[in-house]
Amino acid sequence: MRELEAKFGVDGAIEFEMCDELVCCNIQNDVCSGRIFLHGAHVSQFQPTGKRPLLFTSEQAIFRDGTAIRGGIPICFPWFGSHATDSSLPSHGLVRQKSWELKSVEVDSRKSILELATTTELFDVRYMAEFGEQLKVTLHVSNSSDKPQSFEAALHSYFQLSNVKDVLVTGLESVGYLDQLEPKEHPPSGHPIEFTEETDRIYQSTGNTITIIDEGLGREIVIEKSNSQSTVVWNPWIAKSSRMSDFDDDQWQNMCCIETANIGSEAIKLEPGYAIEMGATHSITESSS
Ligand code: BG6
């Protein structure tokens, strides 16, 4: 940690600390504060000055090597969910439970940009997290092998809510979805999403901007996707929450995941040496602002 501090630390703006077994970087500038872990390049906090936090993190989250952090923005890569052929491999890929390298930090009074990198057998991966009035995250993937390769990716954002039963999610009214719980394809609903039970849906062929309308917190969260054709919507509800060891039984009420993704039929194929970027910009509009 001392090395990180010497190389990247900026008093009051970029500071490192241990969170249980993991190193995290605390970010502060004139317009926001935030936190990112080297583990998983995991953004766990983002709070524009004078507003409430954007992201949800579980009270029971585990901060340990080899485990994914429950909350914030885990990065699922190079596959989503279970591995297609080898069930012994971890859910949601290989990079959310391992340490990334911090490559660079740029700081000014209104923006702090951190770039992290990791590799898998077939890909070089970089992640840019920009903490400003908005939170912008960009995943850059290049095929480092000598053959064409496909990957899936999801920025598995957990958002903080007043109560999931009281929010509306707009932007996906005209998009059909795969219900992962049945599993079954559904036609477009024509309505904003309301959460009334366990929800685990994959919306395909949509680059649409998503808005979470949360009257209880008097705010809207806007998720502008870039180069992402899938959106995953997830809330574990009651029974699944009680089965998750890193999640309190009642915490499902205060979160939902809206994931910026390219998965399933929207997996991305890259020729050797080629690269692609995908990402999302998250902003908060409060009723009073
Ligand atoms: C969502 C999936 O993206 O992640 C759900 O659609 C899954 O099926 C959820 O339960 C959490 O996954 P994990 O591996 O973090 O427990």
mmCIF file of C-alpha atoms and ligand atoms in Angstrom:
data_model
loop_
_atom_site.group_PDB
_atom_site.id
_atom_site.type_symbol
_atom_site.label_atom_id
_atom_site.label_comp_id
_atom_site.label_asym_id
_atom_site.label_seq_id
_atom_site.Cartn_x
_atom_site.Cartn_y
_atom_site.Cartn_z
ATOM 1 C CA MET A 1 0.000 0.000 0.000
ATOM 2 C CA ARG A 2 2.909 2.356 0.711
ATOM 3 C CA GLU A 3 4.075 1.921 -2.888
ATOM 4 C CA LEU A 4 0.631 2.873 -4.172
ATOM 5 C CA GLU A 5 0.572 5.904 -1.927
ATOM 6 C CA ALA A 6 4.020 7.008 -3.085
ATOM 7 C CA LYS A 7 3.169 6.542 -6.761
ATOM 8 C CA PHE A 8 -0.449 7.711 -6.937
ATOM 9 C CA GLY A 9 -1.402 9.304 -3.620
ATOM 10 C CA VAL A 10 -2.542 12.959 -3.576
ATOM 11 C CA ASP A 11 -3.260 14.367 -0.093
ATOM 12 C CA GLY A 12 -6.987 14.751 0.469
ATOM 13 C CA ALA A 13 -7.781 13.662 -3.108
ATOM 14 C CA ILE A 14 -6.443 10.125 -3.661
ATOM 15 C CA GLU A 15 -5.832 8.122 -0.505
ATOM 16 C CA PHE A 16 -5.398 4.409 0.019
ATOM 17 C CA GLU A 17 -6.553 2.306 2.945
ATOM 18 C CA MET A 18 -7.150 -1.321 3.866
ATOM 19 C CA CYS A 19 -10.736 -2.491 4.001
ATOM 20 C CA ASP A 20 -10.473 -5.788 5.803
ATOM 21 C CA GLU A 21 -8.036 -7.713 3.518
ATOM 22 C CA LEU A 22 -8.327 -5.491 0.432
ATOM 23 C CA VAL A 23 -6.733 -2.224 -0.635
ATOM 24 C CA CYS A 24 -9.140 0.506 -1.630
ATOM 25 C CA CYS A 25 -8.622 3.967 -2.985
ATOM 26 C CA ASN A 26 -10.723 6.840 -1.631
ATOM 27 C CA ILE A 27 -11.419 9.641 -4.064
ATOM 28 C CA GLN A 28 -12.373 13.182 -3.157
ATOM 29 C CA ASN A 29 -12.740 16.258 -5.345
ATOM 30 C CA ASP A 30 -14.917 19.382 -5.343
ATOM 31 C CA VAL A 31 -17.916 17.646 -6.909
ATOM 32 C CA CYS A 32 -17.956 14.107 -5.520
ATOM 33 C CA SER A 33 -16.411 11.410 -3.395
ATOM 34 C CA GLY A 34 -15.939 7.774 -4.240
ATOM 35 C CA ARG A 35 -14.112 4.562 -3.606
ATOM 36 C CA ILE A 36 -12.603 1.917 -5.870
ATOM 37 C CA PHE A 37 -10.971 -1.385 -4.919
ATOM 38 C CA LEU A 38 -8.020 -2.777 -6.858
ATOM 39 C CA HIS A 39 -9.756 -6.084 -6.235
ATOM 40 C CA GLY A 40 -12.048 -6.519 -9.240
ATOM 41 C CA ALA A 41 -11.517 -2.845 -10.238
ATOM 42 C CA HIS A 42 -14.623 -2.590 -8.139
ATOM 43 C CA VAL A 43 -16.207 0.847 -7.704
ATOM 44 C CA SER A 44 -18.011 0.565 -4.381
ATOM 45 C CA GLN A 45 -19.003 4.180 -3.687
ATOM 46 C CA PHE A 46 -19.944 7.283 -5.604
ATOM 47 C CA GLN A 47 -21.570 10.305 -4.012
ATOM 48 C CA PRO A 48 -21.950 13.656 -5.761
ATOM 49 C CA THR A 49 -21.399 16.467 -3.241
ATOM 50 C CA GLY A 50 -24.645 17.321 -1.437
ATOM 51 C CA LYS A 51 -26.478 14.257 -2.790
ATOM 52 C CA ARG A 52 -27.086 10.772 -1.424
ATOM 53 C CA PRO A 53 -24.855 7.818 -2.414
ATOM 54 C CA LEU A 54 -25.566 6.262 -5.809
ATOM 55 C CA LEU A 55 -24.508 2.705 -5.092
ATOM 56 C CA PHE A 56 -25.624 0.008 -2.694
ATOM 57 C CA THR A 57 -23.142 -2.202 -0.839
ATOM 58 C CA SER A 58 -24.232 -5.144 1.286
ATOM 59 C CA GLU A 59 -23.746 -4.864 5.053
ATOM 60 C CA GLN A 60 -22.375 -8.415 4.849
ATOM 61 C CA ALA A 61 -20.049 -7.859 1.862
ATOM 62 C CA ILE A 62 -16.815 -9.833 2.081
ATOM 63 C CA PHE A 63 -13.585 -7.949 1.399
ATOM 64 C CA ARG A 64 -11.220 -10.841 0.746
ATOM 65 C CA ASP A 65 -9.086 -12.095 -2.131
ATOM 66 C CA GLY A 66 -10.864 -14.735 -4.226
ATOM 67 C CA THR A 67 -14.368 -13.453 -3.383
ATOM 68 C CA ALA A 68 -16.553 -10.958 -5.247
ATOM 69 C CA ILE A 69 -17.714 -7.890 -3.317
ATOM 70 C CA ARG A 70 -21.526 -7.810 -2.966
ATOM 71 C CA GLY A 71 -22.613 -4.348 -4.093
ATOM 72 C CA GLY A 72 -21.085 -1.439 -6.011
ATOM 73 C CA ILE A 73 -20.128 -2.339 -9.579
ATOM 74 C CA PRO A 74 -18.662 -5.828 -9.967
ATOM 75 C CA ILE A 75 -17.264 -6.468 -13.450
ATOM 76 C CA CYS A 76 -18.471 -9.744 -14.973
ATOM 77 C CA PHE A 77 -16.016 -10.912 -17.646
ATOM 78 C CA PRO A 78 -15.319 -12.897 -19.876
ATOM 79 C CA TRP A 79 -18.569 -14.721 -19.231
ATOM 80 C CA PHE A 80 -21.852 -13.874 -17.524
ATOM 81 C CA GLY A 81 -23.571 -16.249 -15.066
ATOM 82 C CA SER A 82 -22.381 -19.851 -15.146
ATOM 83 C CA HIS A 83 -19.604 -20.808 -17.545
ATOM 84 C CA ALA A 84 -21.089 -22.404 -20.683
ATOM 85 C CA THR A 85 -19.174 -25.705 -20.436
ATOM 86 C CA ASP A 86 -17.358 -25.887 -17.085
ATOM 87 C CA SER A 87 -19.523 -25.500 -14.000
ATOM 88 C CA SER A 88 -16.450 -25.575 -11.734
ATOM 89 C CA LEU A 89 -15.493 -22.093 -12.976
ATOM 90 C CA PRO A 90 -16.749 -19.092 -10.996
ATOM 91 C CA SER A 91 -20.064 -17.405 -11.740
ATOM 92 C CA HIS A 92 -19.728 -14.165 -13.752
ATOM 93 C CA GLY A 93 -16.174 -14.773 -14.941
ATOM 94 C CA LEU A 94 -12.662 -14.366 -13.678
ATOM 95 C CA VAL A 95 -11.935 -10.727 -12.990
ATOM 96 C CA ARG A 96 -14.294 -9.606 -10.219
ATOM 97 C CA GLN A 97 -12.524 -11.700 -7.574
ATOM 98 C CA LYS A 98 -8.919 -10.901 -8.323
ATOM 99 C CA SER A 99 -6.623 -7.926 -7.907
ATOM 100 C CA TRP A 100 -6.121 -5.535 -10.823
ATOM 101 C CA GLU A 101 -3.151 -3.250 -11.352
ATOM 102 C CA LEU A 102 -3.629 0.485 -10.913
ATOM 103 C CA LYS A 103 -2.047 2.047 -14.028
ATOM 104 C CA SER A 104 -2.735 5.753 -13.743
ATOM 105 C CA VAL A 105 -4.519 8.457 -11.789
ATOM 106 C CA GLU A 106 -5.501 11.888 -13.133
ATOM 107 C CA VAL A 107 -6.860 14.432 -10.742
ATOM 108 C CA ASP A 108 -8.304 17.892 -11.041
ATOM 109 C CA SER A 109 -10.774 19.776 -8.869
ATOM 110 C CA ARG A 110 -13.864 18.452 -10.703
ATOM 111 C CA LYS A 111 -12.758 15.065 -12.006
ATOM 112 C CA SER A 112 -10.657 12.095 -10.854
ATOM 113 C CA ILE A 113 -9.894 9.397 -13.414
ATOM 114 C CA LEU A 114 -8.362 6.060 -12.468
ATOM 115 C CA GLU A 115 -7.277 3.424 -14.929
ATOM 116 C CA LEU A 116 -6.826 -0.216 -13.894
ATOM 117 C CA ALA A 117 -5.728 -3.231 -15.897
ATOM 118 C CA THR A 118 -5.779 -6.998 -15.773
ATOM 119 C CA THR A 119 -5.327 -9.908 -18.169
ATOM 120 C CA THR A 120 -6.937 -13.262 -18.774
ATOM 121 C CA GLU A 121 -5.540 -16.030 -20.950
ATOM 122 C CA LEU A 122 -7.087 -14.499 -24.083
ATOM 123 C CA PHE A 123 -7.700 -10.824 -23.330
ATOM 124 C CA ASP A 124 -6.064 -7.643 -22.069
ATOM 125 C CA VAL A 125 -8.579 -5.650 -20.071
ATOM 126 C CA ARG A 126 -8.525 -2.027 -18.929
ATOM 127 C CA TYR A 127 -11.096 -0.139 -16.905
ATOM 128 C CA MET A 128 -11.427 3.609 -16.646
ATOM 129 C CA ALA A 129 -13.452 5.001 -13.740
ATOM 130 C CA GLU A 130 -14.161 8.713 -13.908
ATOM 131 C CA PHE A 131 -15.477 10.309 -10.713
ATOM 132 C CA GLY A 132 -16.985 13.726 -11.468
ATOM 133 C CA GLU A 133 -20.497 15.160 -11.343
ATOM 134 C CA GLN A 134 -21.355 11.849 -12.964
ATOM 135 C CA LEU A 135 -19.778 8.430 -12.582
ATOM 136 C CA LYS A 136 -18.482 7.194 -15.917
ATOM 137 C CA VAL A 137 -17.059 3.686 -16.253
ATOM 138 C CA THR A 138 -15.520 2.224 -19.400
ATOM 139 C CA LEU A 139 -14.344 -1.330 -20.001
ATOM 140 C CA HIS A 140 -11.746 -1.714 -22.758
ATOM 141 C CA VAL A 141 -11.122 -5.277 -23.972
ATOM 142 C CA SER A 142 -8.535 -6.375 -26.532
ATOM 143 C CA ASN A 143 -7.973 -9.843 -27.913
ATOM 144 C CA SER A 144 -4.387 -10.736 -27.007
ATOM 145 C CA SER A 145 -4.542 -14.216 -28.572
ATOM 146 C CA ASP A 146 -3.830 -15.232 -32.156
ATOM 147 C CA LYS A 147 -7.385 -16.407 -32.907
ATOM 148 C CA PRO A 148 -10.818 -14.717 -32.967
ATOM 149 C CA GLN A 149 -12.321 -14.792 -29.452
ATOM 150 C CA SER A 150 -15.743 -14.036 -27.991
ATOM 151 C CA PHE A 151 -16.539 -12.661 -24.578
ATOM 152 C CA GLU A 152 -19.507 -11.587 -22.489
ATOM 153 C CA ALA A 153 -19.308 -8.642 -20.100
ATOM 154 C CA ALA A 154 -21.572 -6.932 -17.580
ATOM 155 C CA LEU A 155 -21.060 -3.917 -15.339
ATOM 156 C CA HIS A 156 -23.219 -5.330 -12.575
ATOM 157 C CA SER A 157 -24.247 -2.056 -10.873
ATOM 158 C CA TYR A 158 -26.119 -2.232 -7.550
ATOM 159 C CA PHE A 159 -28.136 0.966 -6.986
ATOM 160 C CA GLN A 160 -29.241 2.314 -3.618
ATOM 161 C CA LEU A 161 -33.038 2.712 -3.410
ATOM 162 C CA SER A 162 -35.572 3.958 -0.873
ATOM 163 C CA ASN A 163 -37.620 0.789 -1.384
ATOM 164 C CA VAL A 164 -37.524 -1.429 -4.450
ATOM 165 C CA LYS A 165 -41.323 -1.827 -4.264
ATOM 166 C CA ASP A 166 -41.767 1.912 -4.823
ATOM 167 C CA VAL A 167 -39.449 2.536 -7.773
ATOM 168 C CA LEU A 168 -40.104 2.516 -11.509
ATOM 169 C CA VAL A 169 -37.530 1.644 -14.145
ATOM 170 C CA THR A 170 -38.099 3.227 -17.538
ATOM 171 C CA GLY A 171 -36.347 2.708 -20.867
ATOM 172 C CA LEU A 172 -37.166 -0.951 -21.465
ATOM 173 C CA GLU A 173 -40.924 -0.734 -22.128
ATOM 174 C CA SER A 174 -40.518 -1.582 -25.806
ATOM 175 C CA VAL A 175 -37.974 -4.374 -25.355
ATOM 176 C CA GLY A 176 -38.714 -8.098 -24.950
ATOM 177 C CA TYR A 177 -36.793 -10.017 -22.292
ATOM 178 C CA LEU A 178 -35.639 -13.424 -21.173
ATOM 179 C CA ASP A 179 -36.905 -14.244 -17.694
ATOM 180 C CA GLN A 180 -33.978 -16.197 -16.220
ATOM 181 C CA LEU A 181 -36.167 -17.609 -13.449
ATOM 182 C CA GLU A 182 -38.520 -19.612 -15.693
ATOM 183 C CA PRO A 183 -36.591 -19.388 -18.191
ATOM 184 C CA LYS A 184 -38.876 -17.953 -20.855
ATOM 185 C CA GLU A 185 -38.920 -15.188 -23.486
ATOM 186 C CA HIS A 186 -41.444 -12.401 -22.891
ATOM 187 C CA PRO A 187 -42.681 -9.776 -25.385
ATOM 188 C CA PRO A 188 -42.289 -6.064 -24.550
ATOM 189 C CA SER A 189 -44.509 -5.149 -21.597
ATOM 190 C CA GLY A 190 -45.263 -1.614 -22.781
ATOM 191 C CA HIS A 191 -44.891 -0.422 -19.164
ATOM 192 C CA PRO A 192 -42.102 0.753 -16.879
ATOM 193 C CA ILE A 193 -40.726 -2.053 -14.704
ATOM 194 C CA GLU A 194 -42.211 -2.365 -11.206
ATOM 195 C CA PHE A 195 -40.683 -4.853 -8.774
ATOM 196 C CA THR A 196 -43.251 -7.143 -7.157
ATOM 197 C CA GLU A 197 -41.252 -10.372 -6.780
ATOM 198 C CA GLU A 198 -37.819 -11.880 -7.444
ATOM 199 C CA THR A 199 -36.711 -10.411 -10.753
ATOM 200 C CA ASP A 200 -33.929 -11.690 -13.000
ATOM 201 C CA ARG A 201 -34.311 -10.532 -16.603
ATOM 202 C CA ILE A 202 -32.082 -10.115 -19.614
ATOM 203 C CA TYR A 203 -33.182 -7.492 -22.123
ATOM 204 C CA GLN A 204 -31.432 -7.912 -25.486
ATOM 205 C CA SER A 205 -30.898 -5.695 -28.522
ATOM 206 C CA THR A 206 -31.234 -2.470 -26.598
ATOM 207 C CA GLY A 207 -28.796 0.373 -26.151
ATOM 208 C CA ASN A 208 -31.542 2.417 -24.488
ATOM 209 C CA THR A 209 -30.858 4.796 -21.617
ATOM 210 C CA ILE A 210 -32.444 3.531 -18.397
ATOM 211 C CA THR A 211 -33.928 5.706 -15.651
ATOM 212 C CA ILE A 212 -34.708 4.576 -12.107
ATOM 213 C CA ILE A 213 -37.428 6.833 -10.707
ATOM 214 C CA ASP A 214 -37.216 6.759 -6.922
ATOM 215 C CA GLU A 215 -39.812 9.080 -5.410
ATOM 216 C CA GLY A 216 -38.942 7.946 -1.889
ATOM 217 C CA LEU A 217 -35.433 9.403 -2.261
ATOM 218 C CA GLY A 218 -36.770 12.212 -4.455
ATOM 219 C CA ARG A 219 -34.405 11.374 -7.273
ATOM 220 C CA GLU A 220 -33.853 9.780 -10.633
ATOM 221 C CA ILE A 221 -30.802 7.744 -11.546
ATOM 222 C CA VAL A 222 -30.002 7.894 -15.249
ATOM 223 C CA ILE A 223 -27.836 5.169 -16.816
ATOM 224 C CA GLU A 224 -26.568 6.113 -20.267
ATOM 225 C CA LYS A 225 -25.028 3.080 -21.893
ATOM 226 C CA SER A 226 -22.380 3.117 -24.545
ATOM 227 C CA ASN A 227 -21.751 0.161 -26.856
ATOM 228 C CA SER A 228 -23.914 -2.116 -24.707
ATOM 229 C CA GLN A 229 -26.764 -4.052 -26.282
ATOM 230 C CA SER A 230 -27.984 -6.065 -23.259
ATOM 231 C CA THR A 231 -29.406 -4.870 -19.942
ATOM 232 C CA VAL A 232 -29.863 -7.148 -16.939
ATOM 233 C CA VAL A 233 -32.417 -6.264 -14.258
ATOM 234 C CA TRP A 234 -32.095 -8.120 -10.952
ATOM 235 C CA ASN A 235 -33.536 -8.108 -7.456
ATOM 236 C CA PRO A 236 -33.203 -11.248 -5.289
ATOM 237 C CA TRP A 237 -36.349 -10.538 -3.185
ATOM 238 C CA ILE A 238 -36.959 -12.539 0.002
ATOM 239 C CA ALA A 239 -36.063 -16.207 -0.461
ATOM 240 C CA LYS A 240 -32.924 -15.693 -2.528
ATOM 241 C CA SER A 241 -31.666 -12.994 -0.152
ATOM 242 C CA SER A 242 -31.862 -15.415 2.735
ATOM 243 C CA ARG A 243 -29.776 -17.919 0.744
ATOM 244 C CA MET A 244 -26.997 -15.389 0.061
ATOM 245 C CA SER A 245 -24.441 -15.493 2.862
ATOM 246 C CA ASP A 246 -23.019 -12.044 2.050
ATOM 247 C CA PHE A 247 -26.399 -10.269 2.108
ATOM 248 C CA ASP A 248 -28.732 -9.365 4.979
ATOM 249 C CA ASP A 249 -32.181 -10.929 4.758
ATOM 250 C CA ASP A 250 -33.982 -7.627 4.318
ATOM 251 C CA GLN A 251 -31.492 -5.721 2.167
ATOM 252 C CA TRP A 252 -33.232 -6.634 -1.102
ATOM 253 C CA GLN A 253 -35.638 -3.819 -0.278
ATOM 254 C CA ASN A 254 -33.032 -1.115 -0.727
ATOM 255 C CA MET A 255 -31.379 -2.129 -3.988
ATOM 256 C CA CYS A 256 -31.763 -3.232 -7.555
ATOM 257 C CA CYS A 257 -29.199 -4.084 -10.181
ATOM 258 C CA ILE A 258 -29.380 -2.582 -13.642
ATOM 259 C CA GLU A 259 -26.469 -4.046 -15.552
ATOM 260 C CA THR A 260 -24.851 -2.572 -18.634
ATOM 261 C CA ALA A 261 -23.981 -5.687 -20.583
ATOM 262 C CA ASN A 262 -23.202 -7.552 -23.787
ATOM 263 C CA ILE A 263 -24.220 -11.141 -23.100
ATOM 264 C CA GLY A 264 -25.858 -14.182 -24.718
ATOM 265 C CA SER A 265 -26.533 -13.468 -28.394
ATOM 266 C CA GLU A 266 -24.851 -10.095 -27.843
ATOM 267 C CA ALA A 267 -21.498 -11.579 -26.808
ATOM 268 C CA ILE A 268 -18.717 -9.713 -28.615
ATOM 269 C CA LYS A 269 -16.397 -11.391 -31.075
ATOM 270 C CA LEU A 270 -12.961 -9.825 -31.553
ATOM 271 C CA GLU A 271 -10.359 -10.624 -34.179
ATOM 272 C CA PRO A 272 -6.779 -11.021 -32.857
ATOM 273 C CA GLY A 273 -5.311 -7.662 -31.859
ATOM 274 C CA TYR A 274 -8.689 -5.901 -32.031
ATOM 275 C CA ALA A 275 -10.261 -4.025 -29.131
ATOM 276 C CA ILE A 276 -13.625 -2.654 -28.115
ATOM 277 C CA GLU A 277 -14.962 -0.357 -25.396
ATOM 278 C CA MET A 278 -18.282 -0.460 -23.586
ATOM 279 C CA GLY A 279 -19.480 1.485 -20.603
ATOM 280 C CA ALA A 280 -22.019 3.615 -18.815
ATOM 281 C CA THR A 281 -22.428 7.089 -17.398
ATOM 282 C CA HIS A 282 -24.498 7.308 -14.217
ATOM 283 C CA SER A 283 -26.042 10.539 -13.053
ATOM 284 C CA ILE A 284 -28.428 11.542 -10.301
ATOM 285 C CA THR A 285 -31.119 14.179 -10.637
ATOM 286 C CA GLU A 286 -32.776 15.178 -7.374
ATOM 287 C CA SER A 287 -36.251 16.712 -7.415
ATOM 288 C CA SER A 288 -34.965 19.788 -5.618
ATOM 289 C CA SER A 289 -32.013 20.314 -7.996
HETATM 290 C C1 BG6 B 1 -27.340 -11.321 -11.838
HETATM 291 C C2 BG6 B 1 -27.886 -12.601 -12.406
HETATM 292 O O1 BG6 B 1 -26.677 -10.621 -12.844
HETATM 293 O O2 BG6 B 1 -26.412 -11.614 -10.791
HETATM 294 C C3 BG6 B 1 -28.527 -13.402 -11.309
HETATM 295 O O3 BG6 B 1 -28.812 -12.298 -13.448
HETATM 296 C C4 BG6 B 1 -27.536 -13.632 -10.173
HETATM 297 O O4 BG6 B 1 -28.978 -14.649 -11.840
HETATM 298 C C5 BG6 B 1 -27.003 -12.295 -9.714
HETATM 299 O O5 BG6 B 1 -28.196 -14.289 -9.116
HETATM 300 C C6 BG6 B 1 -25.950 -12.396 -8.598
HETATM 301 O O6 BG6 B 1 -24.917 -13.222 -8.998
HETATM 302 P P1 BG6 B 1 -23.732 -13.555 -7.998
HETATM 303 O O7 BG6 B 1 -22.852 -14.537 -8.720
HETATM 304 O O8 BG6 B 1 -23.033 -12.251 -7.720
HETATM 305 O O9 BG6 B 1 -24.357 -14.103 -6.750
#
